[in-house]
C-alpha positions as CSV (number, residue, x, y, z in Angstrom):
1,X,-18.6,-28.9,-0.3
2,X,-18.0,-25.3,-1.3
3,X,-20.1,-22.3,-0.6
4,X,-21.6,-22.0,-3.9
5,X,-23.6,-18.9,-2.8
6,X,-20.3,-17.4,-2.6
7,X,-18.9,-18.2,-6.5
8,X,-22.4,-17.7,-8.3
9,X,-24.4,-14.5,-7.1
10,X,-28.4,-14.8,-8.0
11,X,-27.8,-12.1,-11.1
12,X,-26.5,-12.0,-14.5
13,X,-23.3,-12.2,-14.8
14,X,-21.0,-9.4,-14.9
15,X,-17.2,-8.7,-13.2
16,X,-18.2,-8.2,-9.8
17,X,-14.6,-8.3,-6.7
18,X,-17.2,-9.6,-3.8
19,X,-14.4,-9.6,-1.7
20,X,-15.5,-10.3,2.5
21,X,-13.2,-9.2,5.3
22,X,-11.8,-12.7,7.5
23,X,-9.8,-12.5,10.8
24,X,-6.8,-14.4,9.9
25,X,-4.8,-16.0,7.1
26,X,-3.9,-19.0,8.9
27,X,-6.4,-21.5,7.9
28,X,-6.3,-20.7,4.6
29,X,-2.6,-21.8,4.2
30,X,-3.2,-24.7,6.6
31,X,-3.0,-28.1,4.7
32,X,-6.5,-29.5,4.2
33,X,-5.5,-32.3,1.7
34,X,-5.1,-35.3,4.3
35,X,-3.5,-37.6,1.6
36,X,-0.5,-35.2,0.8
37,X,-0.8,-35.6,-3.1
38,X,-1.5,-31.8,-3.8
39,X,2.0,-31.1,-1.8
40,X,3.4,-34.0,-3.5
41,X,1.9,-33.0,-7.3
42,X,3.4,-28.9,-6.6
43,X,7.2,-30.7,-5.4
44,X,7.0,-32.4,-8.7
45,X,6.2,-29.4,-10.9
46,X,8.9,-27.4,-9.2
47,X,11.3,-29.6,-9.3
48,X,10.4,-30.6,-13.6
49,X,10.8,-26.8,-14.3
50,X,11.1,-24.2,-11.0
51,X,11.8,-21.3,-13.7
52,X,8.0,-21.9,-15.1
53,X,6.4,-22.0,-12.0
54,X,8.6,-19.8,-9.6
55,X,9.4,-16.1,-10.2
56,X,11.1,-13.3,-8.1
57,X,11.8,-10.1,-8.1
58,X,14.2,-7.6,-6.0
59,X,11.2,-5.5,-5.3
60,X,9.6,-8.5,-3.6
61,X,12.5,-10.1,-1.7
62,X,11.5,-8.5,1.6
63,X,7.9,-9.8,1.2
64,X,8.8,-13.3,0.9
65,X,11.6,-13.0,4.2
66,X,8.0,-11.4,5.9
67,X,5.8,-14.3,4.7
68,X,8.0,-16.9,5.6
69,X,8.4,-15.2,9.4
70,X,4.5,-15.3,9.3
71,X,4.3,-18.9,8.4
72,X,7.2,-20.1,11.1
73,X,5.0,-17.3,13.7
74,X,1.6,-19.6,12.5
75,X,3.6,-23.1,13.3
76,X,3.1,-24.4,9.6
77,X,5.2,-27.3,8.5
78,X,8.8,-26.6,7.0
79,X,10.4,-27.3,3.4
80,X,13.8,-25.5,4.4
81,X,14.4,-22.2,3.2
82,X,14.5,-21.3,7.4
83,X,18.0,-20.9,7.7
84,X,19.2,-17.2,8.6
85,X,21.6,-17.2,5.9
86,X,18.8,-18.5,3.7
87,X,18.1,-16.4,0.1
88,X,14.5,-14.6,-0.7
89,X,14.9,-17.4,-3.4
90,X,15.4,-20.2,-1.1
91,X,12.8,-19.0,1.0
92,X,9.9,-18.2,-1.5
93,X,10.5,-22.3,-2.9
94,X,10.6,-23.6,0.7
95,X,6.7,-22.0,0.6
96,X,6.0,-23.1,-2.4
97,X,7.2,-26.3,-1.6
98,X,4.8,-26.2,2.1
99,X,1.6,-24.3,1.2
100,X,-0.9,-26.3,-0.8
101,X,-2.1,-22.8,-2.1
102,X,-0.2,-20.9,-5.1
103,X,1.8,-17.4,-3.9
104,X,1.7,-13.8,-5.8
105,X,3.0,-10.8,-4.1
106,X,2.2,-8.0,-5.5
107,X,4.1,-4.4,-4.3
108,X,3.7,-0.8,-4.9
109,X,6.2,1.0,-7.4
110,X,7.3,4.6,-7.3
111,X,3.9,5.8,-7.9
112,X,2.2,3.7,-5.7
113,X,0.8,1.0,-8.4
114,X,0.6,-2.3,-7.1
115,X,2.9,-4.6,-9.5
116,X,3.3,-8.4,-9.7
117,X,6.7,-8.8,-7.8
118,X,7.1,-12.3,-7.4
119,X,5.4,-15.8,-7.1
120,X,5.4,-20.0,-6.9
121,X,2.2,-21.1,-9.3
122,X,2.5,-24.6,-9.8
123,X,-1.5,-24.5,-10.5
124,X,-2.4,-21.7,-12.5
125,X,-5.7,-21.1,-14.1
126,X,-4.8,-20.6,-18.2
127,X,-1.7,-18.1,-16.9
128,X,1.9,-18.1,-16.7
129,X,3.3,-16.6,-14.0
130,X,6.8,-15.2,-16.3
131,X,4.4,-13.1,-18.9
132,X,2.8,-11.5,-16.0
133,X,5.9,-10.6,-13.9
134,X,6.5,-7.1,-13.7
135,X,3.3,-6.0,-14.3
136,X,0.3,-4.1,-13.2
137,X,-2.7,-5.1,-12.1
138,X,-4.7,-3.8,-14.6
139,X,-1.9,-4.9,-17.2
140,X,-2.4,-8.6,-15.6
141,X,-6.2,-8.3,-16.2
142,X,-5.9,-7.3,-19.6
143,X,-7.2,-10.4,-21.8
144,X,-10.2,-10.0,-19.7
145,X,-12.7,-8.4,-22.1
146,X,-14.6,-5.7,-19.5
147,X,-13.2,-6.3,-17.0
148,X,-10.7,-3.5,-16.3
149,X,-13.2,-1.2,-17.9
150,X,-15.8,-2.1,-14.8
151,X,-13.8,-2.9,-12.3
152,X,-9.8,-1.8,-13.0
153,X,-9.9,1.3,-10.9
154,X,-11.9,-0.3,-7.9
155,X,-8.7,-2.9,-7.9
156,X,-5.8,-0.3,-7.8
157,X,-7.9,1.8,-5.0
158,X,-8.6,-1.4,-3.0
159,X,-5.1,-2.4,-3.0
160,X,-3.6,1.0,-2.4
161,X,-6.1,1.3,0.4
162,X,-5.7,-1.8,2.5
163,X,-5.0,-1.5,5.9
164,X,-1.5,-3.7,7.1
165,X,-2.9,-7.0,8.3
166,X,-6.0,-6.7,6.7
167,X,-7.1,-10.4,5.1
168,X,-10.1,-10.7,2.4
169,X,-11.1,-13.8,0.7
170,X,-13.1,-14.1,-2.6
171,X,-14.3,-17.0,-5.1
172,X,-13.2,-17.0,-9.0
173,X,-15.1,-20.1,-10.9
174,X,-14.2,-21.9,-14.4
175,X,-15.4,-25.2,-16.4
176,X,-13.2,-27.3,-17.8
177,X,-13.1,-30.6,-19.3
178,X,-10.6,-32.5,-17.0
179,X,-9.8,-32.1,-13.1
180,X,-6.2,-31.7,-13.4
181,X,-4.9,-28.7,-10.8
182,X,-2.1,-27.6,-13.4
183,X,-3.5,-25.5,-16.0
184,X,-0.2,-23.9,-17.2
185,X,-0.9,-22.8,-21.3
186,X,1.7,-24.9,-21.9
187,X,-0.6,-27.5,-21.2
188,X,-2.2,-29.0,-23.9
189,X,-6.1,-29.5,-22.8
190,X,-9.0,-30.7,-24.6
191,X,-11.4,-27.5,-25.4
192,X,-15.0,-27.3,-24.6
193,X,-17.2,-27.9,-27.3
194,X,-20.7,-28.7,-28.3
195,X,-19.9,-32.7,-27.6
196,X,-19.8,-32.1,-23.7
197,X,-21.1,-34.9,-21.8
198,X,-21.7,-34.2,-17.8
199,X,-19.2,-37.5,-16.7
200,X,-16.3,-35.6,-17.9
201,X,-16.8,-31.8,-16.7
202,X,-15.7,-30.1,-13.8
203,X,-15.7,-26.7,-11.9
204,X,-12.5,-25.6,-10.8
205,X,-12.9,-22.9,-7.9
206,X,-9.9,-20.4,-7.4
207,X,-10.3,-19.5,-3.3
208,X,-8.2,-16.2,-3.5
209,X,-7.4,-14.6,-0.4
210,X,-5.4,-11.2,-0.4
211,X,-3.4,-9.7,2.8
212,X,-1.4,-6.4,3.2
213,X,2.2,-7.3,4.9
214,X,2.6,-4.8,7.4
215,X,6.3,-4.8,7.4
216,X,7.1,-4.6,3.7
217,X,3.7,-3.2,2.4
218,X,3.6,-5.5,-0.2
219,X,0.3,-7.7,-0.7
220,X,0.2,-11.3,-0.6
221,X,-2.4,-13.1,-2.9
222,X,-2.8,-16.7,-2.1
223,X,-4.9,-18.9,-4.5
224,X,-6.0,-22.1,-3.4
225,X,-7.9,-24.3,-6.2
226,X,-10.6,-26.8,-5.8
227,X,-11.5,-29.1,-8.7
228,X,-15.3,-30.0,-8.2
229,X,-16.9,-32.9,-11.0
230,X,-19.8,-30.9,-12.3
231,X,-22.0,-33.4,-11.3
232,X,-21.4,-32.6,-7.6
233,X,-22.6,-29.2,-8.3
234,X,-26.2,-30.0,-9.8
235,X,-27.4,-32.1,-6.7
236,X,-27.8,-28.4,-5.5
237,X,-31.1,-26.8,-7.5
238,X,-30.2,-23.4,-6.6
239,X,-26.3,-23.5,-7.3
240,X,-27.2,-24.7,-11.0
241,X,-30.0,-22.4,-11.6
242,X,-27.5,-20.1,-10.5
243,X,-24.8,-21.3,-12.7
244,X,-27.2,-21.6,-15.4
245,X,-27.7,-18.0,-15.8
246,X,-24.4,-16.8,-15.7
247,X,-23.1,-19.0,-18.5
248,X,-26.3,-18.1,-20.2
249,X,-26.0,-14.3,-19.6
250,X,-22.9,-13.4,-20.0
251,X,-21.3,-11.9,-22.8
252,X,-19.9,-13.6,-26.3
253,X,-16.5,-11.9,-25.2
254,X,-16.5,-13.3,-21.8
255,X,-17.7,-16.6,-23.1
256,X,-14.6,-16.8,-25.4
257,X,-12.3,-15.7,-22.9
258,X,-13.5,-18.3,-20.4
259,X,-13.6,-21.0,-23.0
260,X,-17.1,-21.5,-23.2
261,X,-18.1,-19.8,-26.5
262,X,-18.7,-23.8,-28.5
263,X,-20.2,-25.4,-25.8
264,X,-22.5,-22.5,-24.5
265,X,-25.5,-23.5,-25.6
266,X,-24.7,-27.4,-24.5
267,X,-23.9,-26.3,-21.2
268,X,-26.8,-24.4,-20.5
269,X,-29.2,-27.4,-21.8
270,X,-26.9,-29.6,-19.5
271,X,-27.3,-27.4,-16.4
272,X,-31.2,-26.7,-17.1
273,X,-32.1,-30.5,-17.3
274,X,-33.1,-29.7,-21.1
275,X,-30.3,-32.5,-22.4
């Protein structure tokens, strides 16, 4: 099970990086489902509609040739894509294609800003990789209420100071009311509501791990997602107090934005025993 100390601090809730330093990046790319369906499930999405789910741009081209030398340096299973004559393109589906983890890469413009350059996200959390091509960080986190206010600065001066090679992980939680791993708005999913019962809600965990090529400069932002029944969660006391008072804490605006606003008060019943 996951480190929930790691997703829900003991505080109210507020936008808070809690990024940690790791050594590598290998083991976060390494496959870890056994069974193969989360490959199998991101081949399918790519090959139903590769221009929703993969993205490039020239900017990014030599971060994707660097990523995929890293993965053949780390011994990783191959999709093709490792051909010399092989295009950025090629290369950035045969990772999408091997990695069980979604792919951003996100490089510096003229004025050192760090834009979203390129990417394969065949799991996506409510986003679509397209609207948020081209972009800056602080323009991606836009239809977060707050959070560029609190934290948009401490982003651009984290990425702009990263150190080539460096590797940091972090944990992003949401609630939703199925399991599936593709979340893409185009999606249709049933909303939260006041009707929430426990058998049918789950946690879905973004792992995000961020790492500064050192040949390109660009940095790469993997994000692998675990779907978690809710019930799994509150056989730990501590994890769902903790849980608890972050849904109960934070703000109408973030409620909304997380989809939580109609089931709110449910939830917190739910995760305090009081239902």
């Amino acid at each position: 099970m996951p480190d929930w100390t790691r997703s829900f601090p003991d505080a109210d809730h507020r936008w808070v990086m809690a990024l940690r330093p790791v050594e590598e990046a290998k083991d976060f790319f390494a496959q870890q489902d056994a069974s193969g369906a989360m490959l199998a499930e991101r081949a399918r999405w790519l090959v139903e509609d590769v221009e929703k789910y993969a993205a490039l741009r020239s900017e990014a081209e030599a971060a994707v040739m660097e990523t995929r030398q890293i993965a053949k340096a780390w011994g990783q299973p191959s999709e093709g894509g490792d051909g010399e004559d092989a295009s950025p393109m090629q290369s950035l589906l045969a990772l999408g294609h091997a990695w069980e983890p979604d792919l951003v890469w996100m490089h510096p413009d003229a004025q050192g800003t760090y834009r979203l350059a390129g990417g394969v996200a065949c799991f996506p959390s409510s986003w679509a990789l397209r609207e948020k091509l081209g972009r800056t960080m602080q323009e991606v986190h836009s239809p977060v209420p707050g959070l560029n206010a609190e934290l948009g600065r401490q982003i651009d001066t984290f990425l702009q100071r990263m150190t080539p090679g460096a590797v940091w992980q972090r944990e992003n939680w949401s609630l939703s009311r199925d399991g599936e791993l593709n979340h893409h708005p185009s999606h249709h999913r049933a909303r939260l509501d006041a009707t929430i019962t426990l058998p049918e809600m789950w946690l879905r965990l973004e792992h995000q791990l961020l790492m500064k090529l050192p040949v390109s400069g660009s940095v790469l932002f993997g994000i692998r997602i675990e779907v978690v029944p809710l019930g799994e969660l509150m056989k730990d006391v501590e994890a769902t107090a903790r849980l608890a008072r972050l849904v109960a804490t934070m703000s109408e605006e973030a409620a909304a934005y997380k989809g939580l606003a109609a089931a709110r008060g449910a939830l917190v019943e739910m995760l305090r025993g009081d239902c």
